[in-house]
Amino acid sequence: TLLSNLNVSGNTILTGTLAVTGPTVLNSSLNVTGATYLSDKLTVSGSSTLLSDLNVSGNTILTGSLAVTGPTVLNSTLNVTGATYLSDKLTVSGSSTLLSNLNVSGNTILTGTLAVTGPTILNSSLNVTGATYLSDKLTVSGSSTLLSDLNVSGNTILTGSLAVTGATILNSSLNVTGT
């Protein structure tokens, strides 16, 4: 038992356990060649550099920002409670589910099929460059302009008047009921 300071000027080798009951101050670096176990929290006041992997078996809480310069691999779910900003493209290799609205402020390019199960609202024009197939009725609430021919293969019912400004060609009979 020492009742005062122990000063050692040369290298010191301890072959047993070093038990310290009070605070320990090291005025230089600490080099440990074996595994190190801490039974309480680790507080570091300066920046830290790890020269190999960091494996954490419990939950990890970061109160500041996390900057990662290399690729990042997450082997499980990523839950984000705040807004998320990506400054480059987002590539998803599997199917994706959005549980709320998707707002896109720029142009959107879809190279596959777009399947929509609910009603779709377009607040501007719809431009389609290829053939368009509708498997159910088409209801238009405003006036419509067709810039080319209209070909109808089934029966056609018009409930209002029909105004024709150009020549009319009928390839079969015309039945008129009423006056």
Short mmCIF file of C-alpha atoms in Angstrom, two decimals:
data_model
loop_
_atom_site.label_atom_id
_atom_site.label_comp_id
_atom_site.label_asym_id
_atom_site.label_seq_id
_atom_site.Cartn_x
_atom_site.Cartn_y
_atom_site.Cartn_z
CA THR A 1 0.00 0.00 0.00
CA LEU A 2 1.36 3.36 -1.08
CA LEU A 3 0.22 6.41 0.82
CA SER A 4 1.78 8.87 -1.63
CA ASN A 5 2.63 9.18 -5.34
CA LEU A 6 4.52 6.47 -7.21
CA ASN A 7 6.94 7.91 -9.76
CA VAL A 8 8.59 5.55 -12.25
CA SER A 9 11.06 6.95 -14.77
CA GLY A 10 11.66 3.87 -16.93
CA ASN A 11 9.51 1.23 -18.56
CA THR A 12 7.31 -0.67 -16.14
CA ILE A 13 6.00 -4.19 -16.60
CA LEU A 14 3.14 -5.42 -14.44
CA THR A 15 2.45 -9.15 -14.67
CA GLY A 16 -0.80 -9.08 -12.68
CA THR A 17 -3.95 -7.00 -12.73
CA LEU A 18 -3.72 -3.25 -12.21
CA ALA A 19 -6.69 -2.11 -10.13
CA VAL A 20 -7.20 1.63 -9.77
CA THR A 21 -10.03 2.91 -7.57
CA GLY A 22 -9.71 6.62 -8.31
CA PRO A 23 -9.54 8.65 -11.53
CA THR A 24 -6.57 7.87 -13.78
CA VAL A 25 -4.78 10.54 -15.81
CA LEU A 26 -2.45 9.60 -18.66
CA ASN A 27 -0.36 12.47 -20.02
CA SER A 28 0.51 10.61 -23.21
CA SER A 29 -0.93 7.91 -25.43
CA LEU A 30 -2.26 4.56 -24.23
CA ASN A 31 -1.26 1.53 -26.29
CA VAL A 32 -3.12 -1.72 -25.61
CA THR A 33 -2.10 -4.88 -27.49
CA GLY A 34 -4.90 -7.15 -26.24
CA ALA A 35 -8.66 -6.91 -26.05
CA THR A 36 -9.99 -4.07 -23.92
CA TYR A 37 -13.20 -4.29 -21.92
CA LEU A 38 -14.95 -1.27 -20.43
CA SER A 39 -17.75 -1.96 -17.99
CA ASP A 40 -19.13 1.59 -18.17
CA LYS A 41 -19.39 4.31 -20.82
CA LEU A 42 -16.45 5.72 -22.80
CA THR A 43 -16.27 9.50 -23.11
CA VAL A 44 -13.81 11.01 -25.59
CA SER A 45 -13.44 14.80 -25.67
CA GLY A 46 -11.37 15.02 -28.87
CA SER A 47 -11.72 13.51 -32.31
CA SER A 48 -11.11 9.77 -32.59
CA THR A 49 -9.66 7.61 -35.33
CA LEU A 50 -10.28 3.89 -35.58
CA LEU A 51 -7.83 2.07 -37.83
CA SER A 52 -10.08 -0.98 -38.27
CA ASP A 53 -13.72 -2.01 -37.95
CA LEU A 54 -16.00 -0.80 -35.19
CA ASN A 55 -18.35 -3.54 -34.03
CA VAL A 56 -21.18 -2.51 -31.71
CA SER A 57 -23.48 -5.21 -30.36
CA GLY A 58 -26.04 -2.92 -28.70
CA ASN A 59 -27.97 0.16 -29.76
CA THR A 60 -25.88 3.14 -30.85
CA ILE A 61 -26.95 6.72 -30.28
CA LEU A 62 -25.22 9.54 -32.16
CA THR A 63 -26.20 13.05 -31.05
CA GLY A 64 -24.31 14.83 -33.85
CA SER A 65 -24.08 14.26 -37.57
CA LEU A 66 -22.61 11.09 -39.09
CA ALA A 67 -20.22 11.65 -41.99
CA VAL A 68 -19.25 8.56 -43.99
CA THR A 69 -16.74 8.88 -46.84
CA GLY A 70 -16.88 5.30 -48.15
CA PRO A 71 -19.65 2.96 -49.22
CA THR A 72 -22.09 2.06 -46.44
CA VAL A 73 -23.73 -1.34 -46.08
CA LEU A 74 -26.75 -1.78 -43.81
CA ASN A 75 -27.73 -5.40 -43.25
CA SER A 76 -31.16 -4.58 -41.84
CA THR A 77 -33.83 -1.89 -41.87
CA LEU A 78 -33.03 1.83 -41.97
CA ASN A 79 -35.56 3.91 -40.03
CA VAL A 80 -35.36 7.69 -40.42
CA THR A 81 -37.71 9.90 -38.38
CA GLY A 82 -36.76 13.26 -39.92
CA ALA A 83 -36.50 14.59 -43.46
CA THR A 84 -33.98 12.81 -45.69
CA TYR A 85 -31.99 14.62 -48.36
CA LEU A 86 -30.03 12.80 -51.08
CA SER A 87 -27.70 14.92 -53.19
CA ASP A 88 -27.26 12.24 -55.86
CA LYS A 89 -29.38 9.50 -57.42
CA LEU A 90 -31.17 6.78 -55.44
CA THR A 91 -30.93 3.25 -56.82
CA VAL A 92 -33.21 0.57 -55.39
CA SER A 93 -32.73 -3.01 -56.58
CA GLY A 94 -35.88 -4.48 -55.01
CA SER A 95 -39.50 -3.42 -54.94
CA SER A 96 -40.32 -0.33 -52.89
CA THR A 97 -43.35 0.68 -50.87
CA LEU A 98 -44.16 4.30 -50.01
CA LEU A 99 -46.70 4.64 -47.21
CA SER A 100 -47.57 8.25 -48.06
CA ASN A 101 -47.41 10.71 -50.97
CA LEU A 102 -44.51 10.87 -53.42
CA ASN A 103 -43.75 14.44 -54.43
CA VAL A 104 -41.34 14.93 -57.34
CA SER A 105 -40.38 18.46 -58.32
CA GLY A 106 -38.38 17.60 -61.46
CA ASN A 107 -38.96 15.48 -64.53
CA THR A 108 -39.66 11.80 -63.89
CA ILE A 109 -38.58 9.03 -66.23
CA LEU A 110 -40.04 5.54 -65.78
CA THR A 111 -38.51 2.87 -67.99
CA GLY A 112 -40.87 0.06 -66.96
CA THR A 113 -44.61 -0.33 -66.51
CA LEU A 114 -46.46 2.08 -64.23
CA ALA A 115 -49.20 0.24 -62.36
CA VAL A 116 -51.65 2.40 -60.40
CA THR A 117 -54.36 0.72 -58.31
CA GLY A 118 -56.24 3.81 -57.11
CA PRO A 119 -57.68 6.86 -58.85
CA THR A 120 -55.10 9.00 -60.63
CA ILE A 121 -55.30 12.78 -60.74
CA LEU A 122 -53.24 14.75 -63.26
CA ASN A 123 -53.23 18.50 -62.66
CA SER A 124 -51.85 19.27 -66.11
CA SER A 125 -51.75 17.73 -69.58
CA LEU A 126 -50.96 14.09 -70.37
CA ASN A 127 -48.69 13.51 -73.35
CA VAL A 128 -48.40 9.94 -74.62
CA THR A 129 -46.10 9.14 -77.53
CA GLY A 130 -47.08 5.48 -78.00
CA ALA A 131 -50.35 3.61 -78.34
CA THR A 132 -52.73 3.96 -75.40
CA TYR A 133 -55.06 1.18 -74.34
CA LEU A 134 -57.96 1.68 -71.93
CA SER A 135 -59.67 -1.45 -70.63
CA ASP A 136 -62.71 0.42 -69.32
CA LYS A 137 -64.73 3.49 -70.31
CA LEU A 138 -63.21 6.94 -70.86
CA THR A 139 -65.11 9.84 -69.31
CA VAL A 140 -64.12 13.38 -70.34
CA SER A 141 -65.80 16.27 -68.53
CA GLY A 142 -64.56 19.05 -70.80
CA SER A 143 -64.46 19.52 -74.54
CA SER A 144 -61.99 17.35 -76.45
CA THR A 145 -59.99 17.89 -79.59
CA LEU A 146 -58.64 15.02 -81.68
CA LEU A 147 -55.85 16.06 -84.03
CA SER A 148 -56.20 12.98 -86.22
CA ASP A 149 -58.73 10.27 -87.12
CA LEU A 150 -61.04 8.67 -84.58
CA ASN A 151 -61.52 4.96 -85.27
CA VAL A 152 -64.22 3.17 -83.26
CA SER A 153 -64.59 -0.59 -83.71
CA GLY A 154 -67.70 -1.06 -81.56
CA ASN A 155 -71.09 0.59 -81.30
CA THR A 156 -71.06 4.31 -80.57
CA ILE A 157 -73.72 6.12 -78.56
CA LEU A 158 -73.88 9.91 -78.58
CA THR A 159 -76.32 11.40 -76.08
CA GLY A 160 -75.94 14.98 -77.30
CA SER A 161 -75.94 16.56 -80.72
CA LEU A 162 -73.33 15.72 -83.37
CA ALA A 163 -71.89 18.65 -85.29
CA VAL A 164 -69.78 17.84 -88.35
CA THR A 165 -67.99 20.67 -90.19
CA GLY A 166 -66.33 18.63 -92.93
CA ALA A 167 -67.48 16.08 -95.46
CA THR A 168 -69.19 13.01 -94.01
CA ILE A 169 -68.74 9.53 -95.44
CA LEU A 170 -71.02 6.71 -94.27
CA ASN A 171 -69.99 3.24 -95.48
CA SER A 172 -73.28 1.65 -94.43
CA SER A 173 -76.87 2.56 -93.71
CA LEU A 174 -78.00 5.49 -91.56
CA ASN A 175 -80.97 4.96 -89.25
CA VAL A 176 -82.60 8.03 -87.76
CA THR A 177 -85.28 7.73 -85.09
CA GLY A 178 -87.16 10.84 -84.04
CA THR A 179 -87.59 14.10 -85.85
#
